[in-house]
Every structure is written in structure tokens, then in C-alpha cells.
mmCIF file of C-alpha atoms in Angstrom:
data_model
loop_
_atom_site.group_PDB
_atom_site.id
_atom_site.type_symbol
_atom_site.label_atom_id
_atom_site.label_comp_id
_atom_site.label_asym_id
_atom_site.label_seq_id
_atom_site.Cartn_x
_atom_site.Cartn_y
_atom_site.Cartn_z
ATOM 1 C CA MET K 671 18.544 1.829 -16.253
ATOM 2 C CA SER K 672 17.420 0.850 -12.928
ATOM 3 C CA LYS K 673 20.092 0.006 -10.419
ATOM 4 C CA PHE K 674 17.636 -2.574 -8.731
ATOM 5 C CA ASP K 675 15.944 -5.835 -10.450
ATOM 6 C CA ILE K 676 12.377 -5.436 -9.922
ATOM 7 C CA THR K 677 12.265 -8.759 -7.846
ATOM 8 C CA THR K 678 14.573 -7.194 -5.198
ATOM 9 C CA ILE K 679 12.507 -4.377 -4.517
ATOM 10 C CA LYS K 680 10.664 -5.575 -1.496
ATOM 11 C CA GLY K 681 10.154 -4.679 2.171
ATOM 12 C CA VAL K 682 8.809 -1.536 3.760
ATOM 13 C CA ILE K 683 8.638 1.482 1.182
ATOM 14 C CA PRO K 684 7.013 4.756 2.480
ATOM 15 C CA ALA K 685 4.858 6.565 0.275
ATOM 16 C CA MET K 686 6.853 9.581 1.041
ATOM 17 C CA VAL K 687 5.324 13.031 1.732
ATOM 18 C CA THR K 688 6.194 16.003 -0.408
ATOM 19 C CA THR K 689 7.545 18.702 1.721
ATOM 20 C CA PHE K 690 6.035 22.239 1.555
ATOM 21 C CA ASP K 691 7.196 25.232 3.192
ATOM 22 C CA GLU K 692 4.791 27.908 4.978
ATOM 23 C CA ASN K 693 3.807 29.489 1.522
ATOM 24 C CA GLU K 694 2.944 26.059 0.098
ATOM 25 C CA GLU K 695 6.118 26.016 -2.156
ATOM 26 C CA VAL K 696 8.276 22.816 -2.697
ATOM 27 C CA ASP K 697 10.837 22.749 0.128
ATOM 28 C CA LEU K 698 13.721 20.533 -1.214
ATOM 29 C CA LYS K 699 15.997 20.904 1.786
ATOM 30 C CA ARG K 700 13.203 19.694 4.097
ATOM 31 C CA GLY K 701 12.697 16.732 1.453
ATOM 32 C CA ARG K 702 16.385 15.821 1.595
ATOM 33 C CA ASP K 703 16.203 15.826 5.500
ATOM 34 C CA LEU K 704 13.249 13.513 5.321
ATOM 35 C CA VAL K 705 15.056 11.044 3.034
ATOM 36 C CA ARG K 706 17.845 10.972 5.359
ATOM 37 C CA PHE K 707 15.709 10.126 8.453
ATOM 38 C CA LEU K 708 13.847 7.412 6.478
ATOM 39 C CA ILE K 709 16.944 5.719 5.362
ATOM 40 C CA ASP K 710 18.448 6.054 8.560
ATOM 41 C CA ALA K 711 15.408 4.592 10.016
ATOM 42 C CA GLY K 712 16.079 1.357 7.739
ATOM 43 C CA VAL K 713 13.496 1.360 5.112
ATOM 44 C CA HIS K 714 13.705 -0.505 1.857
ATOM 45 C CA GLY K 715 12.687 1.879 -0.746
ATOM 46 C CA LEU K 716 10.938 5.220 -1.115
ATOM 47 C CA TYR K 717 7.534 5.597 -3.320
ATOM 48 C CA ILE K 718 7.363 9.371 -4.151
ATOM 49 C CA THR K 719 5.033 12.093 -5.611
ATOM 50 C CA GLY K 720 1.899 9.784 -5.420
ATOM 51 C CA SER K 721 -1.267 10.303 -3.356
ATOM 52 C CA THR K 722 0.617 10.812 -0.108
ATOM 53 C CA GLY K 723 2.909 12.854 -2.008
ATOM 54 C CA GLU K 724 0.295 15.295 -2.883
ATOM 55 C CA GLY K 725 1.331 14.525 -6.368
ATOM 56 C CA PHE K 726 -1.971 15.954 -7.887
ATOM 57 C CA LEU K 727 -1.586 19.262 -5.898
ATOM 58 C CA MET K 728 1.779 19.799 -7.824
ATOM 59 C CA THR K 729 2.591 21.077 -11.221
ATOM 60 C CA GLY K 730 4.585 18.679 -13.553
ATOM 61 C CA GLU K 731 7.863 20.952 -13.066
ATOM 62 C CA GLU K 732 7.366 20.738 -9.334
ATOM 63 C CA ARG K 733 7.118 16.841 -9.408
ATOM 64 C CA LYS K 734 10.272 16.742 -11.397
ATOM 65 C CA SER K 735 12.251 18.782 -9.110
ATOM 66 C CA PHE K 736 11.281 16.837 -6.077
ATOM 67 C CA CYS K 737 12.253 13.601 -7.931
ATOM 68 C CA GLU K 738 15.568 15.113 -8.988
ATOM 69 C CA ALA K 739 16.191 15.733 -5.207
ATOM 70 C CA VAL K 740 15.237 12.613 -3.715
ATOM 71 C CA ILE K 741 17.026 10.444 -6.250
ATOM 72 C CA ASP K 742 20.079 12.551 -5.575
ATOM 73 C CA GLU K 743 19.896 12.282 -1.924
ATOM 74 C CA VAL K 744 19.477 8.687 -1.987
ATOM 75 C CA LYS K 745 22.409 7.957 -4.113
ATOM 76 C CA GLY K 746 21.428 4.654 -5.041
ATOM 77 C CA ARG K 747 21.288 3.370 -1.614
ATOM 78 C CA ILE K 748 17.785 2.291 -1.748
ATOM 79 C CA PRO K 749 15.426 2.046 -4.979
ATOM 80 C CA VAL K 750 13.249 5.040 -5.773
ATOM 81 C CA ILE K 751 9.780 4.530 -7.399
ATOM 82 C CA VAL K 752 8.261 7.627 -8.989
ATOM 83 C CA HIS K 753 4.525 7.962 -9.180
ATOM 84 C CA VAL K 754 3.830 9.816 -12.596
ATOM 85 C CA GLY K 755 0.147 9.173 -12.964
ATOM 86 C CA ASP K 756 -1.990 11.888 -14.206
ATOM 87 C CA ILE K 757 -5.399 12.195 -16.037
ATOM 88 C CA GLY K 758 -3.743 12.448 -19.645
ATOM 89 C CA THR K 759 -1.231 9.999 -20.991
ATOM 90 C CA LYS K 760 0.740 12.780 -22.658
ATOM 91 C CA LYS K 761 1.718 14.313 -19.323
ATOM 92 C CA SER K 762 2.470 10.704 -17.568
ATOM 93 C CA ILE K 763 4.501 10.039 -20.273
ATOM 94 C CA ASP K 764 6.678 13.208 -19.966
ATOM 95 C CA LEU K 765 6.998 12.446 -16.273
ATOM 96 C CA ALA K 766 7.813 8.755 -16.800
ATOM 97 C CA LYS K 767 10.686 9.890 -19.404
ATOM 98 C CA HIS K 768 11.966 12.208 -16.918
ATOM 99 C CA ALA K 769 11.824 9.823 -13.838
ATOM 100 C CA GLU K 770 14.156 7.516 -15.950
ATOM 101 C CA GLN K 771 16.474 10.224 -17.018
ATOM 102 C CA ALA K 772 16.784 11.289 -13.331
ATOM 103 C CA GLY K 773 17.761 7.631 -12.259
ATOM 104 C CA ALA K 774 14.481 6.209 -10.831
ATOM 105 C CA ASP K 775 14.408 2.360 -10.479
ATOM 106 C CA ALA K 776 10.780 2.074 -11.479
ATOM 107 C CA ILE K 777 7.610 4.249 -12.238
ATOM 108 C CA SER K 778 4.072 3.700 -11.083
ATOM 109 C CA SER K 779 0.753 5.278 -11.668
ATOM 110 C CA VAL K 780 -2.812 5.188 -10.623
ATOM 111 C CA PRO K 781 -5.183 4.722 -13.670
ATOM 112 C CA PRO K 782 -6.625 7.816 -15.389
ATOM 113 C CA PHE K 783 -9.740 9.288 -13.369
ATOM 114 C CA TYR K 784 -12.180 11.988 -13.403
ATOM 115 C CA TYR K 785 -13.658 11.104 -16.839
ATOM 116 C CA ARG K 786 -15.324 7.763 -17.361
ATOM 117 C CA PHE K 787 -12.441 5.906 -19.139
ATOM 118 C CA ASN K 788 -13.509 2.303 -20.366
ATOM 119 C CA GLY K 789 -11.089 -0.696 -19.953
ATOM 120 C CA ASP K 790 -9.566 -0.296 -23.161
ATOM 121 C CA ASP K 791 -8.614 3.118 -22.486
ATOM 122 C CA ILE K 792 -6.999 2.425 -19.033
ATOM 123 C CA TYR K 793 -5.175 -0.682 -20.597
ATOM 124 C CA ASN K 794 -3.824 1.664 -23.419
ATOM 125 C CA TYR K 795 -2.797 4.250 -20.868
ATOM 126 C CA TYR K 796 -0.610 1.930 -19.074
ATOM 127 C CA LYS K 797 0.672 0.351 -22.156
ATOM 128 C CA ASP K 798 1.660 3.577 -23.574
ATOM 129 C CA ILE K 799 3.424 4.858 -20.672
ATOM 130 C CA SER K 800 5.020 1.471 -20.074
ATOM 131 C CA GLU K 801 6.480 1.573 -23.740
ATOM 132 C CA SER K 802 7.945 4.886 -23.109
ATOM 133 C CA VAL K 803 10.647 3.753 -20.651
ATOM 134 C CA SER K 804 12.827 0.794 -20.057
ATOM 135 C CA ILE K 805 12.366 0.930 -16.258
ATOM 136 C CA PRO K 806 9.484 -1.143 -14.770
ATOM 137 C CA MET K 807 5.968 -0.216 -14.292
ATOM 138 C CA ILE K 808 4.091 -0.609 -10.957
ATOM 139 C CA VAL K 809 0.351 -0.243 -11.509
ATOM 140 C CA TYR K 810 -1.208 1.358 -8.657
ATOM 141 C CA ASN K 811 -4.955 0.104 -8.104
ATOM 142 C CA ILE K 812 -6.984 1.627 -5.093
ATOM 143 C CA SER K 813 -9.783 -1.117 -5.236
ATOM 144 C CA LEU K 814 -12.272 0.896 -3.361
ATOM 145 C CA ALA K 815 -12.366 3.643 -6.125
ATOM 146 C CA GLY K 816 -13.685 0.892 -8.517
ATOM 147 C CA LEU K 817 -11.901 1.847 -11.378
ATOM 148 C CA MET K 818 -10.070 -1.329 -12.383
ATOM 149 C CA SER K 819 -11.495 -5.093 -12.006
ATOM 150 C CA ASN K 820 -9.166 -7.677 -11.227
ATOM 151 C CA ALA K 821 -9.536 -8.897 -14.868
ATOM 152 C CA LEU K 822 -8.330 -5.773 -16.069
ATOM 153 C CA VAL K 823 -5.401 -5.755 -13.834
ATOM 154 C CA LYS K 824 -4.263 -8.954 -15.212
ATOM 155 C CA ARG K 825 -4.729 -7.762 -18.602
ATOM 156 C CA ILE K 826 -2.532 -4.822 -17.981
ATOM 157 C CA ALA K 827 0.080 -7.313 -16.416
ATOM 158 C CA SER K 828 0.532 -8.989 -19.549
ATOM 159 C CA VAL K 829 2.260 -5.609 -21.020
ATOM 160 C CA ASP K 830 5.874 -6.410 -21.243
ATOM 161 C CA ASN K 831 7.266 -3.686 -18.996
ATOM 162 C CA VAL K 832 4.573 -3.799 -16.172
ATOM 163 C CA LYS K 833 6.228 -5.752 -13.402
ATOM 164 C CA GLY K 834 4.287 -5.109 -10.336
ATOM 165 C CA LEU K 835 1.079 -3.948 -8.400
ATOM 166 C CA LYS K 836 0.397 -1.511 -5.663
ATOM 167 C CA PHE K 837 -2.729 -3.108 -4.142
ATOM 168 C CA THR K 838 -4.459 -0.711 -1.860
ATOM 169 C CA GLY K 839 -7.442 -2.443 -0.322
ATOM 170 C CA ARG K 840 -8.917 -4.885 2.080
ATOM 171 C CA GLU K 841 -9.702 -7.763 -0.232
ATOM 172 C CA HIS K 842 -6.458 -9.754 0.432
ATOM 173 C CA ASP K 843 -8.365 -12.938 -0.956
ATOM 174 C CA ASP K 844 -8.014 -10.991 -4.203
ATOM 175 C CA MET K 845 -4.699 -10.121 -3.626
ATOM 176 C CA CYS K 846 -3.462 -13.673 -2.898
ATOM 177 C CA ALA K 847 -5.157 -14.818 -6.010
ATOM 178 C CA LEU K 848 -3.538 -12.215 -8.103
ATOM 179 C CA LYS K 849 -0.061 -13.264 -6.678
ATOM 180 C CA GLN K 850 -0.501 -16.910 -7.345
ATOM 181 C CA GLU K 851 -1.851 -16.144 -11.021
ATOM 182 C CA LEU K 852 0.707 -13.650 -11.984
ATOM 183 C CA GLY K 853 3.684 -15.382 -10.276
ATOM 184 C CA SER K 854 6.549 -14.825 -8.135
ATOM 185 C CA ASP K 855 8.436 -12.357 -10.393
ATOM 186 C CA PHE K 856 5.399 -10.041 -10.439
ATOM 187 C CA MET K 857 5.645 -7.857 -7.382
ATOM 188 C CA ILE K 858 2.556 -7.006 -5.166
ATOM 189 C CA TYR K 859 2.770 -4.491 -2.498
ATOM 190 C CA SER K 860 0.060 -4.004 0.182
ATOM 191 C CA GLY K 861 -0.925 -0.531 0.205
ATOM 192 C CA CYS K 862 -3.373 -0.538 3.047
ATOM 193 C CA ASP K 863 -1.487 0.276 6.414
ATOM 194 C CA GLU K 864 -3.761 -0.750 8.822
ATOM 195 C CA MET K 865 -3.757 -4.459 7.425
ATOM 196 C CA ALA K 866 -0.092 -4.685 6.442
ATOM 197 C CA THR K 867 0.425 -7.771 8.368
ATOM 198 C CA GLN K 868 -2.386 -9.272 6.804
ATOM 199 C CA GLY K 869 -1.270 -8.239 3.545
ATOM 200 C CA LEU K 870 2.243 -9.867 3.785
ATOM 201 C CA LEU K 871 0.218 -13.101 4.916
ATOM 202 C CA ALA K 872 -1.764 -12.886 1.620
ATOM 203 C CA GLY K 873 1.456 -13.076 -0.286
ATOM 204 C CA ALA K 874 2.592 -9.189 -0.540
ATOM 205 C CA ASP K 875 6.220 -8.840 -1.432
ATOM 206 C CA GLY K 876 6.385 -5.530 0.520
ATOM 207 C CA LEU K 877 4.298 -2.737 1.865
ATOM 208 C CA ILE K 878 3.963 1.173 0.172
ATOM 209 C CA GLY K 879 2.382 3.174 2.812
ATOM 210 C CA SER K 880 1.645 6.613 4.135
ATOM 211 C CA THR K 881 2.089 5.908 7.758
ATOM 212 C CA TYR K 882 5.576 4.619 7.221
ATOM 213 C CA ASN K 883 6.841 8.133 7.111
ATOM 214 C CA LEU K 884 5.651 8.583 10.801
ATOM 215 C CA MET K 885 6.410 5.039 12.001
ATOM 216 C CA PRO K 886 9.101 3.423 9.573
ATOM 217 C CA ASP K 887 10.441 1.452 12.619
ATOM 218 C CA THR K 888 6.925 -0.042 13.586
ATOM 219 C CA ALA K 889 6.480 -1.480 9.825
ATOM 220 C CA ILE K 890 10.065 -2.634 9.571
ATOM 221 C CA GLU K 891 9.632 -4.662 12.920
ATOM 222 C CA MET K 892 6.285 -6.269 11.516
ATOM 223 C CA TYR K 893 7.954 -7.014 8.083
ATOM 224 C CA ASN K 894 10.889 -8.525 9.745
ATOM 225 C CA LEU K 895 8.826 -10.629 12.088
ATOM 226 C CA THR K 896 6.598 -11.911 9.063
ATOM 227 C CA GLN K 897 9.901 -12.996 7.082
ATOM 228 C CA LYS K 898 10.844 -15.073 10.009
ATOM 229 C CA GLY K 899 7.124 -16.598 10.309
ATOM 230 C CA ASP K 900 6.207 -14.831 13.537
ATOM 231 C CA TYR K 901 2.803 -13.580 12.186
ATOM 232 C CA VAL K 902 1.151 -13.823 15.645
ATOM 233 C CA GLY K 903 4.134 -11.284 16.957
ATOM 234 C CA ALA K 904 3.478 -9.034 13.916
ATOM 235 C CA PHE K 905 -0.017 -9.071 14.502
ATOM 236 C CA GLU K 906 -0.044 -7.849 18.053
ATOM 237 C CA ILE K 907 2.083 -4.876 16.721
ATOM 238 C CA GLN K 908 -0.146 -4.290 13.969
ATOM 239 C CA LYS K 909 -3.214 -3.855 16.392
ATOM 240 C CA ILE K 910 -1.243 -0.991 18.223
ATOM 241 C CA ALA K 911 -0.588 0.635 14.910
ATOM 242 C CA THR K 912 -4.160 0.362 13.588
ATOM 243 C CA LYS K 913 -5.344 2.161 16.794
ATOM 244 C CA LEU K 914 -3.243 4.958 15.960
ATOM 245 C CA ILE K 915 -3.941 5.050 12.316
ATOM 246 C CA HIS K 916 -7.854 4.770 12.691
ATOM 247 C CA PHE K 917 -7.691 7.802 15.115
ATOM 248 C CA ILE K 918 -5.742 10.139 13.127
ATOM 249 C CA THR K 919 -7.375 9.351 9.721
ATOM 250 C CA GLN K 920 -10.760 10.954 11.165
ATOM 251 C CA TRP K 921 -9.277 14.188 9.908
ATOM 252 C CA ASP K 922 -7.130 15.655 7.132
ATOM 253 C CA PHE K 923 -4.632 12.866 7.509
ATOM 254 C CA PHE K 924 -1.494 14.351 5.659
ATOM 255 C CA PRO K 925 -1.347 17.779 7.452
ATOM 256 C CA ILE K 926 -1.575 15.775 10.885
ATOM 257 C CA MET K 927 1.175 13.277 10.043
ATOM 258 C CA LYS K 928 3.318 16.039 8.842
ATOM 259 C CA ASN K 929 2.911 17.769 12.082
ATOM 260 C CA LEU K 930 3.545 14.724 14.086
ATOM 261 C CA ILE K 931 6.785 13.826 11.963
ATOM 262 C CA THR K 932 7.836 17.411 12.609
ATOM 263 C CA SER K 933 7.117 17.295 16.439
ATOM 264 C CA TYR K 934 8.867 13.889 16.982
ATOM 265 C CA SER K 935 11.224 13.154 14.012
ATOM 266 C CA VAL K 936 12.284 15.739 11.399
ATOM 267 C CA ASP K 937 10.866 18.864 9.836
ATOM 268 C CA ALA K 938 8.256 17.534 7.382
ATOM 269 C CA GLY K 939 6.953 20.906 6.366
ATOM 270 C CA TYR K 940 3.190 21.700 5.580
ATOM 271 C CA SER K 941 0.580 20.429 3.226
ATOM 272 C CA ARG K 942 -1.074 22.443 0.455
ATOM 273 C CA ARG K 943 -4.497 23.694 0.338
ATOM 274 C CA PRO K 944 -7.282 22.600 0.271
ATOM 275 C CA PHE K 945 -5.894 20.466 2.970
ATOM 276 C CA ALA K 946 -6.127 22.488 6.035
ATOM 277 C CA ALA K 947 -3.521 22.807 8.866
ATOM 278 C CA PRO K 948 -4.566 21.068 12.100
ATOM 279 C CA SER K 949 -5.550 23.470 15.194
ATOM 280 C CA LYS K 950 -3.544 23.438 18.316
ATOM 281 C CA GLU K 951 -6.604 21.979 19.916
ATOM 282 C CA LEU K 952 -6.670 18.875 17.405
ATOM 283 C CA MET K 953 -3.016 18.284 17.803
ATOM 284 C CA SER K 954 -3.357 18.220 21.636
ATOM 285 C CA LYS K 955 -6.305 15.823 21.532
ATOM 286 C CA ILE K 956 -3.942 13.689 19.066
ATOM 287 C CA ASN K 957 -1.120 14.053 21.334
ATOM 288 C CA SER K 958 -3.260 13.073 24.315
ATOM 289 C CA PHE K 959 -4.339 10.013 22.506
ATOM 290 C CA CYS K 960 -0.686 9.015 21.775
ATOM 291 C CA LEU K 961 0.164 9.298 25.481
ATOM 292 C CA ASN K 962 -2.925 7.312 26.491
ATOM 293 C CA LEU K 963 -1.717 4.734 23.932
ATOM 294 C CA LYS K 964 1.818 4.757 25.524
ATOM 295 C CA GLU K 965 0.134 4.157 28.884
ATOM 296 C CA GLU K 966 -2.104 1.391 27.806
ATOM 297 C CA HIS K 967 1.005 -0.674 26.439
ATOM 298 C CA LYS K 968 3.188 0.417 29.252
ATOM 299 C CA GLY K 969 5.781 2.349 27.031
ATOM 300 C CA GLN K 970 6.030 -0.577 24.858
ATOM 301 C CA THR K 971 3.853 0.432 21.902
ATOM 302 C CA HIS K 972 6.507 -0.489 19.302
ATOM 303 C CA ILE K 973 5.935 2.971 17.711
ATOM 304 C CA ALA K 974 9.315 4.985 18.609
ATOM 305 C CA PHE K 975 7.971 8.332 18.376
ATOM 306 C CA ILE K 976 5.107 7.510 21.154
ATOM 307 C CA ASP K 977 7.552 5.476 23.189
ATOM 308 C CA ARG K 978 9.771 8.502 23.356
ATOM 309 C CA MET K 979 6.907 11.076 24.408
#
């Protein structure tokens, strides 16, 4: 049973990277170190083994072992959402049941992909997984993928145990409409880091994103400002963060982000192929960009690792 009611799972929730060693094996020690770093930074929850966590590059057993290690390290201090998505319902149900047994507070899943599944297939995928456990399901919709319409999302939301939506897209008018229609107890999380403030303004209850591994302090500051009604102040910080996000997402993003986390915060390990490790030349270019950003904003970028450079 979840330690946290779904309506209390709000705020900044990093989509946590999975830590691999030099041989591409899951490194649980590095993972535990990263959990402690993020909790110490003040994040409000963790979302694990999703897209950012390279979950689809992991075996089921690897996903389970990482889930167990993270939940054990968290020790109930903040909620843990476990992504259990896969192409097949059977594997996702197995991962969902394991997540519940391990102590997860919620599960989440992208819709099944690769094959051309129809709306009924996708609805039943979520229904079957949700009914296999007692902890809540958070639907993960990447709107740019075009796999689920808003009408289908609303249909899935009618399933008893579906309690939230991770909305990764720039169509904040759609997010706003969904929040109004589905109600205050149906939680919506903005998944577009470069528009986090806009997502909160559109009614999101929290933020689930990749870059919060790298700059949790920045996201927390923006979130806190919006809770005080200072959207102008939050947006000024957002503009700086977005410059960095746009720059580093020109290349293989996850290995670059892990390199920066390792260089300036805590050892985040490596990524799995086919993601390629960034070259020294590329990282030098990225570090130069960060230093220029620091100079441009006179050391007040509101991005802790850059301001420390």
C-alpha cells in the first residue's frame, strides 16, 4: 500500500537516470548516491525506470533490482513512482506487481508502442495493468508521439485506479482543459522541462522531468515561486534554464546530462548503447556554453552547478 495519497504527490519529481558502470551494467551504489543527492536537494518525489531511466534498454530483472534499491534508499521520505511500461501487457503487469510489493507509491506507463495498436487496445492495456495492483496508475502521454488523443486519455482516466497523467507536450491549452474536466483529485504532471513554468500556470500539480537530475534546485525554485503566485519571477529563471536545455539537447542528451552531473554534483555513471559517450571536445564546448551563461547572468543563473563553476 502506498505511503502517500496520490493527491499529495506534487512538486518537483526528477525522472531519475539509471546509473550504469563502465561496462554498461546497472550500478546500484551509484544509484543510491544519486537518490541521496536528489533528496538532499529537496525534490518532492522520484520517477524511475522511465524514458530518462533508459528503462527500455534494461531487462525486466534489472528494472526490478533498480526499483528495489531506490525504494530502499528513499526509506519512505518521498514518494517513488515506478514506470512499468513495455510493449506487452503481461510484462508490464509483472513489473507493476513487483513495484507494489517493493513499496512503490504509484506506477506509470507509456502506451504500448511499435505495433499499430488501436484505441481499444491501449485502453485495455492501461485497464489490465491498473486492475492488477492497488497502487495508483499515472498515464504517461507524450503528445508528440501521437499515440493517444485527449478523448482516449479521458476514457482511460475513467478506470478506477487511474489517478494521474504525465503530460509531455507543449499543448498547454489541452493540459488546462484536461485538468478542468478531470478534476482536482486527478493529478497532472508537466513533462516538458523547457516549459515547466507554463505547465504549472496551465494547472499542472507538479513537474516530472529529466533535467531535474542536473538542476533540481532550479526546478524547485521555479515551483516555489509559482506556488507564491510569482509567475514572472519563475519565468525569468525558466528562460535561463531553457537556454541550457535547448543547447544540450542538440546531442545524445542522457550521456551528456550524466557527464555534467558527475562533473559537478555526484557520480551518475554512464549510459547504455546505442547512446554514445560524449567526446572531450563536445563536453568542452558544453562547459564553455555554461561558463558563458554564467558570465551573461553575472553568476546568478539560478542553476547551482553553473554558478559554482
